[in-house]
CSV table of N, CA, C and O in Angstrom, one decimal:
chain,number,residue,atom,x,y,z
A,2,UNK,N,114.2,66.3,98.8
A,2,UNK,CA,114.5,65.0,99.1
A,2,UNK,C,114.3,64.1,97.9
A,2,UNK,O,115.1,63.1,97.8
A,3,UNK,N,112.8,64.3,96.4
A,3,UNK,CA,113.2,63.4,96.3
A,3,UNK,C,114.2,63.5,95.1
A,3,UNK,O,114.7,62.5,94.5
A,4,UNK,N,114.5,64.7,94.8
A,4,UNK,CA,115.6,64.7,93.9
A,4,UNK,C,116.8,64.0,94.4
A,4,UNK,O,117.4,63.3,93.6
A,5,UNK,N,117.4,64.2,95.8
A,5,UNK,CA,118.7,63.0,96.4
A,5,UNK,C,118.2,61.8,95.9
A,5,UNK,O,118.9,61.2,95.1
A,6,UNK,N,116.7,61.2,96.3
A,6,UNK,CA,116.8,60.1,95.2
A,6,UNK,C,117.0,59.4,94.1
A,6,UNK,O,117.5,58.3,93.7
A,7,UNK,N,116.4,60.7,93.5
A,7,UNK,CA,116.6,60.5,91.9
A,7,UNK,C,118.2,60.4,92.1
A,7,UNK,O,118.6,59.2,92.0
A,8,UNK,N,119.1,61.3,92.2
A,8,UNK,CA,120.6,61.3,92.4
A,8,UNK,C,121.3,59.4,92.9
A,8,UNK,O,122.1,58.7,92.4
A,9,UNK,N,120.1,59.4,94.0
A,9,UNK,CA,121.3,58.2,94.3
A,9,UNK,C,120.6,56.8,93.7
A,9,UNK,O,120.9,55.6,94.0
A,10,UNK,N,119.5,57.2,93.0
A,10,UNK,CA,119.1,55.6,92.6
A,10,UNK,C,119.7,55.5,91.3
A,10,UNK,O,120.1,54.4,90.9
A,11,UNK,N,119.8,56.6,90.4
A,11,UNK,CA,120.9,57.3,89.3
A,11,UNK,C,122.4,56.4,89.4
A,11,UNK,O,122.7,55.5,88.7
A,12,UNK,N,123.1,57.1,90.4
A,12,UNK,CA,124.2,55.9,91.1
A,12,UNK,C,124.3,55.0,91.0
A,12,UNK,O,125.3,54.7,90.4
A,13,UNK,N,123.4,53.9,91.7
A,13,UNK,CA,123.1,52.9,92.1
A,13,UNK,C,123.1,51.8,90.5
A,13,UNK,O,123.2,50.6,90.3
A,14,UNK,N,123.0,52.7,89.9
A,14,UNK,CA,122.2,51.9,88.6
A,14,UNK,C,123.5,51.4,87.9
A,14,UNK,O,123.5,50.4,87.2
A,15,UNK,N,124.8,52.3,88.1
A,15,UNK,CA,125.9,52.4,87.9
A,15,UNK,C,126.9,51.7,88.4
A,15,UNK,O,127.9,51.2,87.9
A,16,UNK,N,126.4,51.7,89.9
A,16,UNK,CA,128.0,51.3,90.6
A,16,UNK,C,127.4,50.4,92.0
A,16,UNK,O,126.4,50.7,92.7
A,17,UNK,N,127.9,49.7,92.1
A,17,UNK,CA,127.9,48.3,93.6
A,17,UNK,C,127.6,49.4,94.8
A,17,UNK,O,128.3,50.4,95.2
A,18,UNK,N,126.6,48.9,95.2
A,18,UNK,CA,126.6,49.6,96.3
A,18,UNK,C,126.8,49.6,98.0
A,18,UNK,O,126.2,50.1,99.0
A,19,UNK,N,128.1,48.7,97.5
A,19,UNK,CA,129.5,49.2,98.8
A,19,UNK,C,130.9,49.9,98.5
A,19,UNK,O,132.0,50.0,98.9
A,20,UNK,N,130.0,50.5,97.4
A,20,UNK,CA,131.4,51.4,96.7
A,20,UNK,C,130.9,53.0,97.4
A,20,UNK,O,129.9,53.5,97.1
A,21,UNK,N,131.6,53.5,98.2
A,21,UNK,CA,131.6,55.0,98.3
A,21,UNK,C,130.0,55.4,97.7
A,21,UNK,O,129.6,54.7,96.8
A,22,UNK,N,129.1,56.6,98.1
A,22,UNK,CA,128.5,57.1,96.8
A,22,UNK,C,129.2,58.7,97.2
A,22,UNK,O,129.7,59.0,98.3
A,23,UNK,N,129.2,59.4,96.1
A,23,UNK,CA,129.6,60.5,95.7
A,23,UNK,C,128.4,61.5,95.9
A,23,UNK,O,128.7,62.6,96.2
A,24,UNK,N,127.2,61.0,95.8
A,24,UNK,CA,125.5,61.7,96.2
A,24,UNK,C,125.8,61.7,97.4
A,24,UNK,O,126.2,62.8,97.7
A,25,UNK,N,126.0,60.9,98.5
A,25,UNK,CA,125.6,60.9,99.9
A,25,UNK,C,127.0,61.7,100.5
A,25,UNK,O,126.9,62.6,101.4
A,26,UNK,N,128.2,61.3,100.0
A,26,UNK,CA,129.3,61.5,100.1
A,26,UNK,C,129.5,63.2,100.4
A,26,UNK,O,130.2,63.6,101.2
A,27,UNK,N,128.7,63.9,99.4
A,27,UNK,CA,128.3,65.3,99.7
A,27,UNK,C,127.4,65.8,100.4
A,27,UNK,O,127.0,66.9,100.1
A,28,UNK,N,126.7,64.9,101.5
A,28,UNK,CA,125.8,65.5,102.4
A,28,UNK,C,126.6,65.5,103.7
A,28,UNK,O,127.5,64.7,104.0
A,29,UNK,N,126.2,66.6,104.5
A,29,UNK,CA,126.4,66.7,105.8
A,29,UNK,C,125.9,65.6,106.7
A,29,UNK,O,124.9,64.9,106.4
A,30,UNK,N,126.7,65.6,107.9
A,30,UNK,CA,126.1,64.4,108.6
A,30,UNK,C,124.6,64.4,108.8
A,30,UNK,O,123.8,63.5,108.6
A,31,UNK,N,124.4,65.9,109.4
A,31,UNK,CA,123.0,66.2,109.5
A,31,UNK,C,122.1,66.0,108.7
A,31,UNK,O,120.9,66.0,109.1
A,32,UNK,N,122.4,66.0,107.3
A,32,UNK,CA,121.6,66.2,106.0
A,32,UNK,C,121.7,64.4,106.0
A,32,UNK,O,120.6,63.8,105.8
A,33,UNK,N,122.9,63.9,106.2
A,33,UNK,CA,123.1,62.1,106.1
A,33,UNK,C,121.5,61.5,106.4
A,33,UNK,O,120.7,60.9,105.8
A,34,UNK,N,121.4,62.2,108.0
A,34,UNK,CA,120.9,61.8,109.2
A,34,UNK,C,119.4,61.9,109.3
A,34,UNK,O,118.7,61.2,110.0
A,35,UNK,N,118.9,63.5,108.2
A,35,UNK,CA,117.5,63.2,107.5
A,35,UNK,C,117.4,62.7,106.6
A,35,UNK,O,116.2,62.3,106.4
A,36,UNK,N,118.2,62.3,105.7
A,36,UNK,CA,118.1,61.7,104.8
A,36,UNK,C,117.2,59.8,105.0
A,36,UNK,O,116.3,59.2,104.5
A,37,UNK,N,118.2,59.8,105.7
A,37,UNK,CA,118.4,58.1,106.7
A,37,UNK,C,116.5,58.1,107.0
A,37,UNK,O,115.5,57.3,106.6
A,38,UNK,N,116.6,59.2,107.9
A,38,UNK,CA,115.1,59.4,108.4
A,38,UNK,C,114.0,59.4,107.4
A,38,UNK,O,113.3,58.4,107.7
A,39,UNK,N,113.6,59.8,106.5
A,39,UNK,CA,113.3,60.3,105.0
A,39,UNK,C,113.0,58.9,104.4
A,39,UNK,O,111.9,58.4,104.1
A,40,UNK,N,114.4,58.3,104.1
A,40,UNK,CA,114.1,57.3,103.0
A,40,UNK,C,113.6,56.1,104.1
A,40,UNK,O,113.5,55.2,103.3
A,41,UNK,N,113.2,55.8,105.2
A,41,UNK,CA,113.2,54.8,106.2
A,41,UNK,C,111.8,55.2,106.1
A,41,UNK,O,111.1,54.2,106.0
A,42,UNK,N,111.2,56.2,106.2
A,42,UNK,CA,109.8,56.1,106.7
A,42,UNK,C,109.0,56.1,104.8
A,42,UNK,O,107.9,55.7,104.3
A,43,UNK,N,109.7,56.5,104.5
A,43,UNK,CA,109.2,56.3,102.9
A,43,UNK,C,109.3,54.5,102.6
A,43,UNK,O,108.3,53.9,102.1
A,44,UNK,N,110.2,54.0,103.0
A,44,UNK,CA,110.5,52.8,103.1
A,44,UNK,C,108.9,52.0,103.3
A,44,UNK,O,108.2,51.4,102.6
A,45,UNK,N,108.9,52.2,105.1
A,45,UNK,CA,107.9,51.6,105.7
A,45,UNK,C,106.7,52.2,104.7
A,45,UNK,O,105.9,51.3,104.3
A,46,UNK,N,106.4,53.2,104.3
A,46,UNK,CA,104.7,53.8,104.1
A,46,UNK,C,105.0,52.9,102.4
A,46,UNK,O,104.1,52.1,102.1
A,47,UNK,N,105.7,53.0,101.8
A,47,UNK,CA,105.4,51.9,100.7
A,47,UNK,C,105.6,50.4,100.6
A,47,UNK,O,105.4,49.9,99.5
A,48,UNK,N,105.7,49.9,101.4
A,48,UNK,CA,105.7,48.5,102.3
A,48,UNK,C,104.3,48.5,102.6
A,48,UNK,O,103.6,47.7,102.0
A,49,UNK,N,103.7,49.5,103.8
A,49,UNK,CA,102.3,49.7,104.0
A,49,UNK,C,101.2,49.9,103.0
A,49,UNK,O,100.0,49.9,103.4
A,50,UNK,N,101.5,50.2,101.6
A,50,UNK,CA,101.1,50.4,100.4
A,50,UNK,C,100.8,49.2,100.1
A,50,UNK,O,99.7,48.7,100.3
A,51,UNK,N,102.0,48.5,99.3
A,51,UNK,CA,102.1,47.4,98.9
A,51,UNK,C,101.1,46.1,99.5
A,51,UNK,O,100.5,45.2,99.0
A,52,UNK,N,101.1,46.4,100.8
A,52,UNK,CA,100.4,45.2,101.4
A,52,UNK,C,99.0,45.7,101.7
A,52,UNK,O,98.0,44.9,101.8
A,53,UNK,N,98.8,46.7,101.8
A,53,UNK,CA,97.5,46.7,101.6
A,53,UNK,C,96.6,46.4,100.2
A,53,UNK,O,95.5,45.8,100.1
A,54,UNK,N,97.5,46.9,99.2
A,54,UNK,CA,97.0,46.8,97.7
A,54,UNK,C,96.4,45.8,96.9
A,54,UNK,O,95.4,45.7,96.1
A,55,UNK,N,97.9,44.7,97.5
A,55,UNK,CA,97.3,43.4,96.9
A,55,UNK,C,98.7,42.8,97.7
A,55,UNK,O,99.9,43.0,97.4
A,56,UNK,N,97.9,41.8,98.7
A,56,UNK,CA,98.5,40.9,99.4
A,56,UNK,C,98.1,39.5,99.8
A,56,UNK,O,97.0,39.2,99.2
A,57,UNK,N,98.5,38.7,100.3
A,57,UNK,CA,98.0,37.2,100.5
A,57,UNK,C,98.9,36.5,101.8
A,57,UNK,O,100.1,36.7,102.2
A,58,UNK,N,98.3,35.9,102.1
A,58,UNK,CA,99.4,34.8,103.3
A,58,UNK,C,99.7,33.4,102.5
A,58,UNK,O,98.8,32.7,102.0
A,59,UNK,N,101.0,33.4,102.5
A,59,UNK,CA,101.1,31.4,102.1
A,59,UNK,C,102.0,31.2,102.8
A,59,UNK,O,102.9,31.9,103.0
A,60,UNK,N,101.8,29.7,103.4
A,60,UNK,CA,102.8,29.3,104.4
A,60,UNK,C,103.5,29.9,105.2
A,60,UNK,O,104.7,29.9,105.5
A,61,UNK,N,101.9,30.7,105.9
A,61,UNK,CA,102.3,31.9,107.2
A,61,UNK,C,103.1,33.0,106.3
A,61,UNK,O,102.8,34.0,107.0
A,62,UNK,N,103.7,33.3,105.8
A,62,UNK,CA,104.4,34.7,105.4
A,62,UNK,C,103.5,35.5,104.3
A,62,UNK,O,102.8,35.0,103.4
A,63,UNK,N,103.6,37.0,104.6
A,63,UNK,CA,103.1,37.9,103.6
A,63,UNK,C,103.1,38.1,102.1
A,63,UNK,O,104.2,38.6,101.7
A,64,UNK,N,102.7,37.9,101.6
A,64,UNK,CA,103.3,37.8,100.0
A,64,UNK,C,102.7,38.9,99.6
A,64,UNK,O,101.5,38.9,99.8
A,65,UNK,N,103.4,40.4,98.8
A,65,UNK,CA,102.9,41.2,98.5
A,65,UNK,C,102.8,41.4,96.8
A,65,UNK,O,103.8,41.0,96.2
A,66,UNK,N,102.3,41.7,96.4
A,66,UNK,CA,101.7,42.0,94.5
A,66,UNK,C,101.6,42.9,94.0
A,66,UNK,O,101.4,42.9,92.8
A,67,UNK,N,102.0,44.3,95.1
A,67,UNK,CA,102.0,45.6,94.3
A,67,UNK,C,103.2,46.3,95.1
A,67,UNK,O,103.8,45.9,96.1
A,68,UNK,N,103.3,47.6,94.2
A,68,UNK,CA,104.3,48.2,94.8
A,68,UNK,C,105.9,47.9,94.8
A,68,UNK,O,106.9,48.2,95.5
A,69,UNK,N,105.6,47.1,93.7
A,69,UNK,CA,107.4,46.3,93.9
A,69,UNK,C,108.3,47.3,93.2
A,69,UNK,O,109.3,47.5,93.9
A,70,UNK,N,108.3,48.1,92.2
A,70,UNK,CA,109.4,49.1,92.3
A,70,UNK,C,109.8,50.1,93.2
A,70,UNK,O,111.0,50.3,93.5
A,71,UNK,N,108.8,50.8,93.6
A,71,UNK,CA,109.2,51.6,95.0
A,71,UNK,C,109.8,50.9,96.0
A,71,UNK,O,110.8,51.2,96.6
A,72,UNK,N,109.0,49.7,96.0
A,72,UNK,CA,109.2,49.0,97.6
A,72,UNK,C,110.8,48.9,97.2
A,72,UNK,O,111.5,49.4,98.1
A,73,UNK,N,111.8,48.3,96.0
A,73,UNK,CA,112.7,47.6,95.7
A,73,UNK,C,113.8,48.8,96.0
A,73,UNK,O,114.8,48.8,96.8
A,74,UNK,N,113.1,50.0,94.8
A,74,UNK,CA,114.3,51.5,94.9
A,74,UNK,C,114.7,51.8,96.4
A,74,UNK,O,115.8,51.8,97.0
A,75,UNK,N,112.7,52.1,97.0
A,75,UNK,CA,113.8,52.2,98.3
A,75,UNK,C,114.8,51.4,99.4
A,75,UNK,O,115.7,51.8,100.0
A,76,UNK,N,114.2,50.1,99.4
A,76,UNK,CA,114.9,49.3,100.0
A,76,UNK,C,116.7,49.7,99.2
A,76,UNK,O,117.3,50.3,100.1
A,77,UNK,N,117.3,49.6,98.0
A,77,UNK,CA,118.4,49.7,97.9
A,77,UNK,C,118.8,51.2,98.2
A,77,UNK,O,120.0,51.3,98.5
A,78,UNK,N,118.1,52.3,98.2
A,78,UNK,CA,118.3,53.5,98.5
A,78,UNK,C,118.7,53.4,100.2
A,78,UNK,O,119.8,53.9,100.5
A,79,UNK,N,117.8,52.8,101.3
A,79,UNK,CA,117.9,52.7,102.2
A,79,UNK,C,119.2,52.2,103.0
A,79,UNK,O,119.8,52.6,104.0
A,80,UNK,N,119.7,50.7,101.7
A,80,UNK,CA,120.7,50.0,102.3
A,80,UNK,C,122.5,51.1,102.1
A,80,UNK,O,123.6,51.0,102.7
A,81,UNK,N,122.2,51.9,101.0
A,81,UNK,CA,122.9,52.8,100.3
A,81,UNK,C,123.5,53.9,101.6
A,81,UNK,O,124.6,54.0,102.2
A,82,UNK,N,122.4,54.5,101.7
A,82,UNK,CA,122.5,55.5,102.7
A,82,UNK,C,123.0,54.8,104.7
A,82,UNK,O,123.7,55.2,105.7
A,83,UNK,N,122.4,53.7,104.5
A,83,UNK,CA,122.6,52.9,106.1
A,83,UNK,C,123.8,52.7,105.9
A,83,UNK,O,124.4,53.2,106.8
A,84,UNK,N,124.5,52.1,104.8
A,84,UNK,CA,126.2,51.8,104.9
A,84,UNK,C,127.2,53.2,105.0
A,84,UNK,O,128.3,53.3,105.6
A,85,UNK,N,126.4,54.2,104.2
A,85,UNK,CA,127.4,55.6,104.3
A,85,UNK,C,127.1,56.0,105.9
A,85,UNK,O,128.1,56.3,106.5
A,86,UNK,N,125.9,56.0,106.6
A,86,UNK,CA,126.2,56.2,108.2
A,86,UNK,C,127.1,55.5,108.7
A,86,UNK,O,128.0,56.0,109.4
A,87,UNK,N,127.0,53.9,108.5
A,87,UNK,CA,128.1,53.0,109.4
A,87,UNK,C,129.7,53.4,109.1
A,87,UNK,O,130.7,53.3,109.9
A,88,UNK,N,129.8,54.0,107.4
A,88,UNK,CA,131.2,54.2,107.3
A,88,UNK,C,131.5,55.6,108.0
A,88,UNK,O,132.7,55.8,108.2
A,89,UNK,N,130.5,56.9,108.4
A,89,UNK,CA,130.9,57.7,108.8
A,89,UNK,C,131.2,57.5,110.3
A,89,UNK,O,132.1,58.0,111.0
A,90,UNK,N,130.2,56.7,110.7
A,90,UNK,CA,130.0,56.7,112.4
A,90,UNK,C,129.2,57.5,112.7
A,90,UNK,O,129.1,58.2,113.6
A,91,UNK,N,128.1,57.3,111.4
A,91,UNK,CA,126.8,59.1,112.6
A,91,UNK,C,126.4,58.0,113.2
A,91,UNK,O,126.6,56.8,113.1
A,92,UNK,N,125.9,58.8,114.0
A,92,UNK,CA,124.4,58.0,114.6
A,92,UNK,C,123.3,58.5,114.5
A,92,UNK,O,123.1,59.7,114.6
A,93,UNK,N,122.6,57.8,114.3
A,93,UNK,CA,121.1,57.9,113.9
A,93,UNK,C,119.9,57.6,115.0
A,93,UNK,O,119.8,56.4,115.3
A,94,UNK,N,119.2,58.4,115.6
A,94,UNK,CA,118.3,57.9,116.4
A,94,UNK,C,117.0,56.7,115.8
A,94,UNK,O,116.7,56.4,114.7
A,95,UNK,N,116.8,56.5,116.5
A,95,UNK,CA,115.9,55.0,116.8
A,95,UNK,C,115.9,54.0,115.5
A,95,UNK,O,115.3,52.9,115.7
């Protein structure tokens, strides 16, 4: 898994990412569908990193201080892979 990353953050660095990817574009729905699963929970646990690390409240909202490249990669990895499900039509549980 994290070599698909490396693959699609590689991509990403290259090309708009509502353009087709050609990384995801070669996975099976089912492979889509852990994928999805995979980068979403990696998502959340470096989110849960970040704010534990070095965080603060101002004006009621969380302001976090660490972890911003992961947190950033996966977020665009996440949004990468979520648009190739919507253009396939998987579905994805929960």
């Amino acid at each position: 898994m994290d070599s698909l990353l490396t693959q699609l953050a590689d991509e990403l660095l290259v090309q708009d990412i509502t353009e087709p990817s050609a990384v995801l574009g070669s996975l099976s729905d089912h492979d889509l569908q852990t994928a999805y699963d995979h980068i979403l929970e990696q998502f959340a646990l470096e989110l849960l990193i970040g704010a534990h690390e070095n965080s603060d409240w101002s004006d009621g909202k969380m302001v976090m201080d660490a972890n911003h490249g992961p947190i950033h990669l996966l977020q665009a990895a996440f949004y990468a892979i979520k648009l190739e499900v919507l253009r396939r039509g998987v579905e994805v549980c929960c």
